[in-house]
Amino acid sequence: MKDLKKKLDKVVAAESSVWMEDAVQFEKNKAWLDYSAEIALCVLDVLHEKRMTQKALAASMGVSPQQVSKILKGTENLTLETISKLERALKIKIVSLHSYGKTYDAAVAGSSVAMGYDRTPHKISSAPTVYSLESYSFYRSGSKYNEAS
């Protein structure tokens, strides 16, 4: 019994555990990690829908395939520049601004801005279908994506 305790003490003492630091870091960054994961799921879904490879997405964005792989892990702190590149490459809208019950979606293919007074995504006539994280969440939860005409 003493031998077993000595062996366990040796193993425990030899390895330094960083799980507590990792947990604190995760909790500290939870807000943007949640957004990053939502964006990754949205992009993966669109890639599947468009039958597009990660390599093709990387070429379209002008980044390395490794960068796309990092984005799709859902743990990358994305810049607005990177989000914009994703939107242009996939011809989708990932981020919408919501203020006082209004939804502002910038057009992907045009310079106009679509405004609505409900919190549903709006299709912009001259642009491809507009996706937002909010609509994607509804889509993922089982109900179909509702597109305003």
mmCIF file of C-alpha atoms in Angstrom:
data_model
loop_
_atom_site.group_PDB
_atom_site.id
_atom_site.type_symbol
_atom_site.label_atom_id
_atom_site.label_comp_id
_atom_site.label_asym_id
_atom_site.label_seq_id
_atom_site.Cartn_x
_atom_site.Cartn_y
_atom_site.Cartn_z
ATOM 1 C CA MET A 1 0.000 0.000 0.000
ATOM 2 C CA LYS A 2 2.856 2.371 0.807
ATOM 3 C CA ASP A 3 4.434 1.667 -2.595
ATOM 4 C CA LEU A 4 1.215 2.629 -4.361
ATOM 5 C CA LYS A 5 0.987 5.887 -2.406
ATOM 6 C CA LYS A 6 4.605 6.715 -3.219
ATOM 7 C CA LYS A 7 4.004 6.029 -6.920
ATOM 8 C CA LEU A 8 0.879 8.203 -6.931
ATOM 9 C CA ASP A 9 2.675 11.029 -5.124
ATOM 10 C CA LYS A 10 5.480 10.827 -7.657
ATOM 11 C CA VAL A 11 3.083 11.043 -10.625
ATOM 12 C CA VAL A 12 1.026 13.862 -9.122
ATOM 13 C CA ALA A 13 4.077 15.884 -8.118
ATOM 14 C CA ALA A 14 5.720 15.485 -11.539
ATOM 15 C CA GLU A 15 2.809 16.931 -13.547
ATOM 16 C CA SER A 16 1.758 20.501 -13.029
ATOM 17 C CA SER A 17 -1.945 20.948 -13.683
ATOM 18 C CA VAL A 18 -3.203 24.034 -15.482
ATOM 19 C CA TRP A 19 -6.885 23.102 -15.590
ATOM 20 C CA MET A 20 -7.798 25.876 -13.146
ATOM 21 C CA GLU A 21 -6.032 28.524 -15.250
ATOM 22 C CA ASP A 22 -7.713 27.146 -18.378
ATOM 23 C CA ALA A 23 -11.125 27.273 -16.685
ATOM 24 C CA VAL A 24 -10.571 30.869 -15.559
ATOM 25 C CA GLN A 25 -9.449 31.881 -19.070
ATOM 26 C CA PHE A 26 -12.498 30.181 -20.605
ATOM 27 C CA GLU A 27 -14.860 31.929 -18.203
ATOM 28 C CA LYS A 28 -13.150 35.279 -18.836
ATOM 29 C CA ASN A 29 -13.491 34.863 -22.629
ATOM 30 C CA LYS A 30 -16.835 33.049 -22.721
ATOM 31 C CA ALA A 31 -18.735 35.868 -24.458
ATOM 32 C CA TRP A 32 -16.547 36.059 -27.553
ATOM 33 C CA LEU A 33 -15.926 32.294 -27.568
ATOM 34 C CA ASP A 34 -19.702 31.780 -27.853
ATOM 35 C CA TYR A 35 -19.837 34.143 -30.854
ATOM 36 C CA SER A 36 -16.825 32.467 -32.413
ATOM 37 C CA ALA A 37 -18.469 29.048 -32.087
ATOM 38 C CA GLU A 38 -21.731 30.374 -33.603
ATOM 39 C CA ILE A 39 -19.833 31.857 -36.542
ATOM 40 C CA ALA A 40 -17.920 28.605 -37.062
ATOM 41 C CA LEU A 41 -21.167 26.605 -37.134
ATOM 42 C CA CYS A 42 -22.760 29.092 -39.525
ATOM 43 C CA VAL A 43 -19.746 28.991 -41.876
ATOM 44 C CA LEU A 44 -19.605 25.190 -41.770
ATOM 45 C CA ASP A 45 -23.294 25.006 -42.626
ATOM 46 C CA VAL A 46 -22.908 27.417 -45.553
ATOM 47 C CA LEU A 47 -19.815 25.569 -46.820
ATOM 48 C CA HIS A 48 -21.811 22.338 -46.785
ATOM 49 C CA GLU A 49 -24.796 24.012 -48.437
ATOM 50 C CA LYS A 50 -22.632 25.509 -51.191
ATOM 51 C CA ARG A 51 -20.520 22.334 -51.520
ATOM 52 C CA MET A 52 -17.436 24.456 -50.995
ATOM 53 C CA THR A 53 -14.159 23.202 -49.548
ATOM 54 C CA GLN A 54 -12.171 24.901 -46.820
ATOM 55 C CA LYS A 55 -9.333 25.256 -49.300
ATOM 56 C CA ALA A 56 -11.611 27.083 -51.761
ATOM 57 C CA LEU A 57 -12.844 29.337 -48.959
ATOM 58 C CA ALA A 58 -9.255 30.156 -47.986
ATOM 59 C CA ALA A 59 -8.395 31.050 -51.589
ATOM 60 C CA SER A 60 -11.503 33.209 -51.883
ATOM 61 C CA MET A 61 -10.665 35.018 -48.632
ATOM 62 C CA GLY A 62 -6.982 35.407 -49.482
ATOM 63 C CA VAL A 63 -5.837 33.566 -46.344
ATOM 64 C CA SER A 64 -4.121 30.254 -45.672
ATOM 65 C CA PRO A 65 -6.091 27.010 -45.298
ATOM 66 C CA GLN A 66 -4.660 26.817 -41.759
ATOM 67 C CA GLN A 67 -6.343 30.142 -40.930
ATOM 68 C CA VAL A 68 -9.700 28.813 -42.168
ATOM 69 C CA SER A 69 -9.175 25.677 -40.091
ATOM 70 C CA LYS A 70 -8.585 27.831 -36.987
ATOM 71 C CA ILE A 71 -11.751 29.824 -37.695
ATOM 72 C CA LEU A 72 -13.816 26.656 -38.085
ATOM 73 C CA LYS A 73 -12.649 25.325 -34.709
ATOM 74 C CA GLY A 74 -14.746 28.070 -33.143
ATOM 75 C CA THR A 75 -12.093 29.251 -30.705
ATOM 76 C CA GLU A 76 -10.502 32.032 -32.779
ATOM 77 C CA ASN A 77 -11.001 35.649 -31.686
ATOM 78 C CA LEU A 78 -12.098 36.972 -35.079
ATOM 79 C CA THR A 79 -11.444 40.525 -36.171
ATOM 80 C CA LEU A 80 -14.008 42.565 -38.062
ATOM 81 C CA GLU A 81 -11.705 42.299 -41.075
ATOM 82 C CA THR A 82 -11.805 38.495 -40.953
ATOM 83 C CA ILE A 83 -15.586 38.441 -40.492
ATOM 84 C CA SER A 84 -15.908 40.785 -43.469
ATOM 85 C CA LYS A 85 -13.704 38.488 -45.588
ATOM 86 C CA LEU A 86 -15.894 35.523 -44.610
ATOM 87 C CA GLU A 87 -19.041 37.425 -45.558
ATOM 88 C CA ARG A 88 -17.658 38.453 -48.954
ATOM 89 C CA ALA A 89 -16.260 35.009 -49.767
ATOM 90 C CA LEU A 90 -19.467 33.183 -48.838
ATOM 91 C CA LYS A 91 -21.835 35.942 -50.004
ATOM 92 C CA ILE A 92 -23.643 35.911 -46.673
ATOM 93 C CA LYS A 93 -24.222 38.344 -43.823
ATOM 94 C CA ILE A 94 -22.898 37.052 -40.505
ATOM 95 C CA VAL A 95 -23.231 40.086 -38.249
ATOM 96 C CA SER A 96 -26.266 42.364 -37.908
ATOM 97 C CA LEU A 97 -26.608 45.402 -35.697
ATOM 98 C CA HIS A 98 -29.667 45.622 -33.458
ATOM 99 C CA SER A 99 -30.646 48.858 -31.771
ATOM 100 C CA TYR A 100 -33.929 49.834 -30.130
ATOM 101 C CA GLY A 101 -35.948 47.111 -31.826
ATOM 102 C CA LYS A 102 -34.573 47.878 -35.313
ATOM 103 C CA THR A 103 -32.417 45.557 -37.374
ATOM 104 C CA TYR A 104 -29.731 46.985 -39.639
ATOM 105 C CA ASP A 105 -28.265 44.610 -42.212
ATOM 106 C CA ALA A 106 -25.685 46.010 -44.612
ATOM 107 C CA ALA A 107 -26.072 44.720 -48.144
ATOM 108 C CA VAL A 108 -23.417 42.317 -49.304
ATOM 109 C CA ALA A 109 -23.585 43.225 -52.999
ATOM 110 C CA GLY A 110 -24.827 46.808 -52.706
ATOM 111 C CA SER A 111 -24.353 49.860 -50.567
ATOM 112 C CA SER A 112 -27.933 50.181 -49.325
ATOM 113 C CA VAL A 113 -28.959 49.222 -45.831
ATOM 114 C CA ALA A 114 -32.085 47.213 -45.095
ATOM 115 C CA MET A 115 -33.954 48.279 -41.988
ATOM 116 C CA GLY A 116 -36.690 46.393 -40.225
ATOM 117 C CA TYR A 117 -38.596 47.006 -37.031
ATOM 118 C CA ASP A 118 -38.753 43.414 -35.974
ATOM 119 C CA ARG A 119 -35.763 41.240 -35.143
ATOM 120 C CA THR A 120 -36.064 39.000 -38.184
ATOM 121 C CA PRO A 121 -33.481 38.987 -40.961
ATOM 122 C CA HIS A 122 -34.462 40.714 -44.184
ATOM 123 C CA LYS A 123 -33.653 39.768 -47.725
ATOM 124 C CA ILE A 124 -32.018 42.557 -49.650
ATOM 125 C CA SER A 125 -33.346 42.584 -53.195
ATOM 126 C CA SER A 126 -30.042 43.172 -55.010
ATOM 127 C CA ALA A 127 -27.946 40.958 -52.756
ATOM 128 C CA PRO A 128 -27.781 37.262 -51.937
ATOM 129 C CA THR A 129 -29.800 35.952 -49.018
ATOM 130 C CA VAL A 130 -28.809 37.624 -45.763
ATOM 131 C CA TYR A 131 -27.933 35.324 -42.881
ATOM 132 C CA SER A 132 -27.302 36.499 -39.359
ATOM 133 C CA LEU A 133 -26.254 34.670 -36.227
ATOM 134 C CA GLU A 134 -29.713 35.278 -34.802
ATOM 135 C CA SER A 135 -31.451 33.639 -37.769
ATOM 136 C CA TYR A 136 -28.877 30.869 -37.816
ATOM 137 C CA SER A 137 -29.611 30.084 -34.163
ATOM 138 C CA PHE A 138 -33.283 29.707 -35.024
ATOM 139 C CA TYR A 139 -32.403 27.535 -38.005
ATOM 140 C CA ARG A 140 -30.198 25.291 -35.908
ATOM 141 C CA SER A 141 -32.793 24.918 -33.166
ATOM 142 C CA GLY A 142 -35.112 23.095 -35.534
ATOM 143 C CA SER A 143 -37.393 25.702 -37.007
ATOM 144 C CA LYS A 144 -36.671 26.737 -40.586
ATOM 145 C CA TYR A 145 -35.023 30.032 -41.469
ATOM 146 C CA ASN A 146 -37.773 32.549 -42.176
ATOM 147 C CA GLU A 147 -36.889 35.013 -44.848
ATOM 148 C CA ALA A 148 -38.880 38.243 -45.142
ATOM 149 C CA SER A 149 -39.894 39.087 -48.682
#
